[in-house]
Coordinates of N, CA, C and O in Angstrom, one line a residue:
M66 N 41.0 -41.5 -5.6 CA 41.1 -40.5 -4.7 C 40.2 -39.2 -5.3 O 39.7 -38.2 -4.2
A67 N 40.0 -38.9 -6.6 CA 39.0 -37.9 -6.9 C 37.6 -38.1 -6.4 O 37.0 -36.9 -6.1
E68 N 37.4 -39.1 -6.2 CA 35.8 -39.4 -5.7 C 36.1 -38.8 -4.5 O 34.8 -38.4 -4.0
A69 N 36.6 -39.1 -3.7 CA 36.6 -38.6 -2.0 C 36.4 -37.1 -2.4 O 35.9 -36.6 -1.2
G70 N 37.1 -36.4 -3.0 CA 37.0 -34.8 -3.4 C 35.6 -34.6 -3.6 O 35.1 -33.6 -3.3
V71 N 34.7 -35.2 -4.5 CA 33.5 -35.0 -4.9 C 32.6 -35.1 -3.9 O 31.6 -34.3 -3.6
K72 N 32.8 -36.3 -3.2 CA 31.6 -36.4 -2.0 C 31.5 -35.2 -1.1 O 30.4 -34.6 -1.1
P73 N 32.6 -34.6 -0.6 CA 32.4 -33.6 0.5 C 31.9 -32.5 -0.4 O 31.1 -31.8 0.3
Q74 N 32.4 -32.0 -1.6 CA 31.8 -31.0 -2.1 C 30.4 -31.0 -2.4 O 29.6 -30.0 -2.2
R75 N 29.8 -32.3 -2.7 CA 28.2 -32.5 -3.0 C 27.7 -32.2 -1.5 O 26.3 -31.4 -1.5
E76 N 28.3 -32.7 -0.5 CA 27.7 -32.6 0.7 C 27.5 -31.0 1.2 O 26.7 -30.6 1.7
I77 N 28.6 -30.3 1.1 CA 28.7 -29.3 1.5 C 27.5 -28.5 0.7 O 26.8 -27.3 1.1
A78 N 27.5 -28.5 -0.8 CA 26.5 -28.1 -1.5 C 25.1 -28.2 -1.2 O 24.1 -27.3 -1.0
R79 N 24.7 -29.5 -0.5 CA 23.3 -29.9 0.0 C 23.2 -29.2 1.2 O 22.3 -28.5 1.4
L80 N 24.3 -29.2 2.0 CA 24.2 -28.2 3.4 C 23.9 -26.8 3.3 O 23.1 -26.0 3.9
R81 N 24.5 -26.1 2.3 CA 24.3 -24.9 2.1 C 22.9 -24.8 1.5 O 22.2 -23.8 1.7
A82 N 22.4 -25.5 0.8 CA 21.0 -25.5 0.2 C 19.9 -25.8 1.3 O 19.1 -24.8 1.5
Q83 N 20.3 -26.3 2.3 CA 19.6 -26.4 3.3 C 19.7 -25.2 4.2 O 18.5 -24.8 4.8
I84 N 20.6 -24.8 4.5 CA 20.8 -23.3 5.1 C 20.0 -22.5 4.2 O 19.2 -21.8 5.1
K85 N 20.0 -22.4 3.2 CA 19.2 -21.5 2.4 C 17.6 -21.5 2.6 O 17.0 -20.5 3.0
K86 N 17.6 -23.0 2.5 CA 15.7 -23.0 2.9 C 15.7 -22.8 4.2 O 14.4 -21.9 4.6
L87 N 16.3 -23.0 5.1 CA 15.9 -22.6 6.6 C 16.0 -21.0 6.8 O 14.9 -20.5 7.5
E88 N 16.7 -20.4 6.1 CA 16.7 -18.9 6.2 C 15.6 -18.2 5.5 O 14.8 -17.5 5.9
R89 N 15.2 -19.0 4.4 CA 14.0 -18.4 3.7 C 12.7 -18.8 4.7 O 11.6 -17.8 4.8
D90 N 12.6 -19.9 5.3 CA 11.8 -20.4 6.3 C 11.6 -19.4 7.5 O 10.5 -18.6 7.8
R91 N 12.7 -18.9 8.0 CA 12.9 -18.0 9.1 C 12.4 -16.6 8.6 O 11.6 -15.9 9.2
D92 N 12.9 -16.3 7.3 CA 12.4 -14.8 6.8 C 10.9 -14.6 6.5 O 10.2 -13.8 7.0
R93 N 10.5 -15.9 6.2 CA 8.8 -16.0 6.2 C 8.1 -15.8 7.4 O 6.9 -15.4 7.4
S94 N 8.7 -16.0 8.8 CA 8.2 -15.9 9.9 C 8.1 -14.5 10.3 O 7.4 -14.2 11.3
F95 N 9.1 -13.8 9.9 CA 9.2 -12.2 10.4 C 7.8 -11.4 10.3 O 7.6 -10.8 11.3
P96 N 7.2 -11.4 9.3 CA 6.0 -10.8 9.1 C 4.8 -11.2 10.3 O 4.1 -10.5 10.9
D97 N 4.9 -12.6 10.7 CA 3.8 -13.2 11.6 C 4.4 -12.6 13.0 O 3.7 -12.1 13.6
L98 N 5.6 -12.6 13.1 CA 5.9 -11.8 14.4 C 5.9 -10.4 14.6 O 5.5 -9.6 15.8
G99 N 6.1 -9.7 13.3 CA 5.4 -8.2 13.4 C 4.2 -7.9 13.7 O 3.7 -7.2 14.4
R100 N 3.3 -9.0 12.9 CA 1.8 -8.9 13.5 C 1.5 -8.8 14.8 O 0.7 -8.3 15.4
A101 N 2.0 -10.1 15.3 CA 1.8 -10.6 16.7 C 2.3 -9.4 17.7 O 1.7 -8.8 18.5
T102 N 3.3 -8.6 17.4 CA 4.0 -7.5 18.3 C 3.3 -6.2 17.8 O 2.7 -5.9 18.9
Y103 N 2.7 -6.0 16.8 CA 1.7 -4.9 16.6 C 0.5 -5.2 17.4 O 0.0 -4.1 17.9
Q104 N -0.2 -6.5 17.2 CA -1.3 -6.8 18.0 C -1.2 -6.5 19.4 O -2.0 -6.1 20.1
A105 N 0.1 -6.9 20.1 CA 0.1 -6.6 21.5 C 0.1 -5.3 21.7 O -0.2 -5.2 22.8
F106 N 0.8 -4.5 20.8 CA 0.8 -3.1 21.2 C -0.9 -2.5 20.9 O -1.0 -1.8 22.3
L107 N -1.7 -3.0 20.2 CA -2.8 -2.4 20.2 C -3.6 -2.8 21.4 O -4.5 -2.2 21.9
D108 N -3.3 -4.1 22.1 CA -4.0 -4.5 22.9 C -3.5 -4.1 24.6 O -4.1 -4.4 25.6
G109 N -2.4 -3.2 24.1 CA -1.8 -2.7 25.7 C -1.0 -3.8 26.2 O -0.4 -3.5 27.5
R110 N -0.4 -4.7 25.4 CA 0.3 -5.7 26.4 C 1.6 -5.8 26.0 O 2.4 -6.5 26.5
L111 N 2.1 -4.9 25.3 CA 3.9 -4.4 24.8 C 4.4 -3.4 25.7 O 4.0 -2.5 25.9
T112 N 5.5 -4.1 26.6 CA 6.0 -3.2 27.5 C 7.4 -3.0 27.0 O 8.1 -2.1 27.5
E113 N 7.9 -3.2 25.9 CA 9.2 -3.0 25.7 C 9.2 -1.6 24.8 O 8.5 -1.3 23.9
P114 N 9.8 -0.7 25.3 CA 9.9 0.8 24.8 C 10.2 1.0 23.3 O 9.5 1.4 22.6
L115 N 11.2 0.3 22.8 CA 11.6 0.2 21.5 C 10.9 -0.4 20.4 O 10.2 0.4 19.5
L116 N 10.1 -1.3 20.8 CA 9.2 -2.0 19.9 C 7.7 -1.0 20.1 O 7.0 -1.0 19.2
G117 N 7.5 -0.5 21.0 CA 6.5 0.5 21.2 C 6.5 1.6 20.5 O 5.5 2.0 19.9
E118 N 7.7 2.2 20.6 CA 7.8 3.4 19.6 C 7.5 3.1 17.9 O 6.8 3.6 17.2
T119 N 8.2 1.9 17.6 CA 7.8 1.5 16.2 C 6.6 0.9 16.2 O 5.7 1.5 14.9
C120 N 5.7 0.5 16.8 CA 4.4 0.1 16.7 C 3.7 1.8 16.6 O 2.7 1.7 15.9
A121 N 4.0 2.7 17.4 CA 3.3 4.0 17.8 C 3.4 4.5 15.9 O 2.6 5.2 15.5
Q122 N 4.8 4.3 15.6 CA 4.8 4.9 14.1 C 4.2 4.2 13.1 O 3.5 4.7 12.1
I123 N 3.9 3.0 13.1 CA 3.1 2.3 12.3 C 1.6 2.8 12.6 O 0.8 2.8 11.6
K124 N 1.1 2.8 13.7 CA -0.1 3.3 14.0 C -0.5 4.7 13.3 O -1.4 5.0 12.8
S125 N 0.9 5.5 13.5 CA 0.5 7.0 12.9 C 0.4 6.8 11.5 O -0.6 7.7 10.7
L126 N 1.0 6.0 10.6 CA 1.0 5.8 9.2 C -0.4 5.1 9.1 O -1.0 5.7 8.1
E127 N -1.0 4.4 9.7 CA -2.3 3.8 9.3 C -3.4 4.9 9.5 O -4.3 4.9 8.9
D128 N -3.0 5.5 10.6 CA -4.0 6.9 10.9 C -3.8 7.8 9.8 O -5.0 8.2 8.9
Q129 N -2.7 7.8 9.2 CA -2.6 8.9 8.1 C -3.3 8.3 6.7 O -4.0 9.1 6.0
A130 N -3.0 7.0 6.4 CA -3.8 6.3 5.3 C -5.3 6.5 5.4 O -5.6 6.5 4.5
E131 N -5.8 6.2 6.5 CA -6.9 6.5 6.8 C -7.7 7.9 6.2 O -8.7 8.1 5.8
Q132 N -7.1 8.6 6.7 CA -7.4 10.1 6.6 C -7.4 10.1 5.0 O -8.3 10.8 4.5
V133 N -6.5 9.9 4.2 CA -6.4 10.1 3.0 C -7.3 9.1 2.2 O -7.8 9.5 1.3
R134 N -7.8 7.9 2.7 CA -8.8 7.2 2.1 C -10.3 8.0 2.2 O -10.8 8.2 1.7
S135 N -10.3 8.6 3.4 CA -11.5 9.4 3.7 C -11.4 10.6 2.2 O -12.5 11.0 2.0
E136 N -10.3 11.2 2.2 CA -10.3 12.3 1.3 C -10.7 11.9 0.1 O -11.6 12.6 -0.8
I137 N -10.2 10.5 -0.2 CA -10.5 10.0 -1.5 C -11.9 9.7 -1.9 O -12.5 10.1 -2.9
A138 N -12.4 9.3 -0.8 CA -14.0 8.8 -0.7 C -14.8 10.3 -0.9 O -15.9 10.3 -1.6
R139 N -14.5 11.2 -0.1 CA -14.9 12.8 -0.1 C -14.8 13.4 -1.6 O -16.0 13.4 -2.3
L140 N -13.9 13.2 -2.4 CA -13.6 13.7 -3.5 C -14.4 12.9 -4.6 O -14.8 13.2 -5.7
Q141 N -14.5 11.5 -4.5 CA -15.3 10.9 -5.2 C -16.8 11.0 -5.2 O -17.3 11.1 -6.5
A142 N -17.1 11.2 -4.3 CA -18.6 11.8 -4.0 C -18.7 13.2 -4.7 O -19.7 12.9 -5.3
V143 N -17.9 14.1 -4.6 CA -17.7 15.3 -5.2 C -17.8 14.9 -6.8 O -18.8 15.8 -7.8
A144 N -17.1 14.1 -7.2 CA -16.9 13.9 -8.7 C -18.3 13.2 -9.1 O -18.8 13.4 -10.3
Q145 N -18.7 12.4 -8.6 CA -20.3 11.8 -8.7 C -21.1 12.8 -8.8 O -22.2 12.6 -9.6
Q146 N -21.3 13.7 -7.9 CA -22.0 14.7 -7.8 C -22.3 15.6 -9.1 O -23.1 15.9 -9.7
M147 N -20.9 15.9 -9.3 CA -20.6 16.7 -10.6 C -21.4 15.8 -11.8 O -21.7 16.7 -12.9
K148 N -21.0 14.7 -11.9 CA -21.4 13.8 -13.2 C -23.2 14.1 -13.1 O -23.7 14.0 -14.3
A149 N -23.7 13.8 -11.9 CA -25.0 14.0 -11.8 C -25.7 14.9 -12.0 O -26.9 14.8 -12.6
A150 N -25.1 16.0 -11.6 CA -25.7 17.4 -12.1 C -26.0 17.6 -13.5 O -24.9 17.5 -14.2
P151 N -26.9 18.2 -13.9 CA -27.3 18.5 -15.4 C -26.3 19.5 -15.6 O -26.0 20.6 -15.0
Q152 N -25.8 19.3 -16.9 CA -24.5 20.1 -17.5 C -25.6 21.3 -17.7 O -26.3 21.3 -18.9
A153 N -25.4 22.7 -17.4 CA -26.1 23.6 -18.0 C -25.4 24.0 -19.5 O -24.1 24.2 -19.3
A154 N -26.2 24.3 -20.3 CA -25.8 24.5 -21.5 C -25.3 25.9 -21.6 O -26.2 26.8 -21.0
P155 N -24.3 26.4 -22.1 CA -24.0 27.7 -22.1 C -24.8 28.5 -23.1 O -24.9 28.0 -24.0
Q156 N -25.4 29.5 -22.5 CA -26.4 30.4 -23.2 C -25.5 31.3 -24.2 O -24.4 32.0 -24.0
A157 N -26.0 31.1 -25.4 CA -25.4 31.8 -26.5 C -25.7 33.6 -26.2 O -26.7 34.1 -25.8
A158 N -24.7 34.3 -26.7 CA -24.9 35.6 -26.5 C -25.9 36.0 -27.5 O -25.9 35.5 -28.7
P159 N -26.9 36.8 -26.9 CA -27.9 37.4 -27.9 C -27.3 37.9 -29.1 O -26.3 38.9 -29.0
R160 N -27.7 37.7 -30.3 CA -27.5 37.9 -31.4 C -28.1 39.5 -31.8 O -29.4 39.7 -31.6
A161 N -27.4 40.2 -32.3 CA -28.3 41.6 -32.7 C -28.8 41.2 -34.0 O -28.3 40.7 -34.9
A162 N -29.9 41.5 -34.0 CA -30.9 41.6 -35.2 C -30.6 42.4 -36.5 O -30.2 43.4 -36.2
A163 N -30.6 41.5 -37.3 CA -30.2 42.4 -38.7 C -31.4 43.4 -38.9 O -32.6 43.0 -38.8
V164 N -31.0 44.6 -39.5 CA -32.0 45.4 -39.7 C -31.7 45.9 -41.0 O -30.7 46.4 -41.3
C165 N -33.1 46.4 -41.4 CA -32.9 46.8 -43.1 C -32.4 48.4 -43.0 O -33.2 49.1 -42.0
P166 N -31.4 48.9 -43.6 CA -31.0 50.2 -43.4 C -31.9 51.1 -44.0 O -32.0 52.3 -43.4
A167 N -33.1 50.5 -44.7 CA -33.8 51.6 -45.7 C -34.8 51.9 -44.7 O -35.3 52.7 -44.4
C168 N -35.5 50.5 -44.1 CA -36.7 50.8 -43.6 C -37.0 50.4 -42.1 O -37.7 50.9 -41.3
G169 N -35.7 49.9 -41.5 CA -35.5 49.4 -40.1 C -36.2 48.3 -39.8 O -36.4 48.1 -38.7
A170 N -36.8 47.2 -40.8 CA -37.5 46.1 -40.4 C -36.5 45.1 -40.1 O -35.3 45.0 -40.8
A171 N -36.6 44.3 -39.0 CA -36.0 43.0 -39.1 C -35.8 42.2 -40.3 O -36.6 42.2 -40.8
V172 N -34.4 42.1 -40.2 CA -34.3 40.8 -41.3 C -33.9 39.5 -40.8 O -33.0 39.7 -39.9
A173 N -34.7 38.4 -41.3 CA -34.1 37.1 -40.8 C -32.8 36.7 -41.4 O -32.6 37.1 -42.3

């Protein structure tokens, strides 16, 4: 009789593992669904208002990211120009020439 209790438990465990695998496979499909929905939005084929709002938010985020990328490129160009420009050596303040107090001649 103990064996009868073990077989259903094994079968239950196997079936639960199968459910987990199916759920993982399903979850892996969501990004593809999202990409297809977003592409339909970009192509003007999306008619569902809620999906359109979400896609518009994504588009806004992409536009903002592109602006940030442009700013990074601009700053990198400025940094490159700063590196390429010859560094002007700071000019030393002119030293007062030492003068002999007796004759007034410059002393080296």
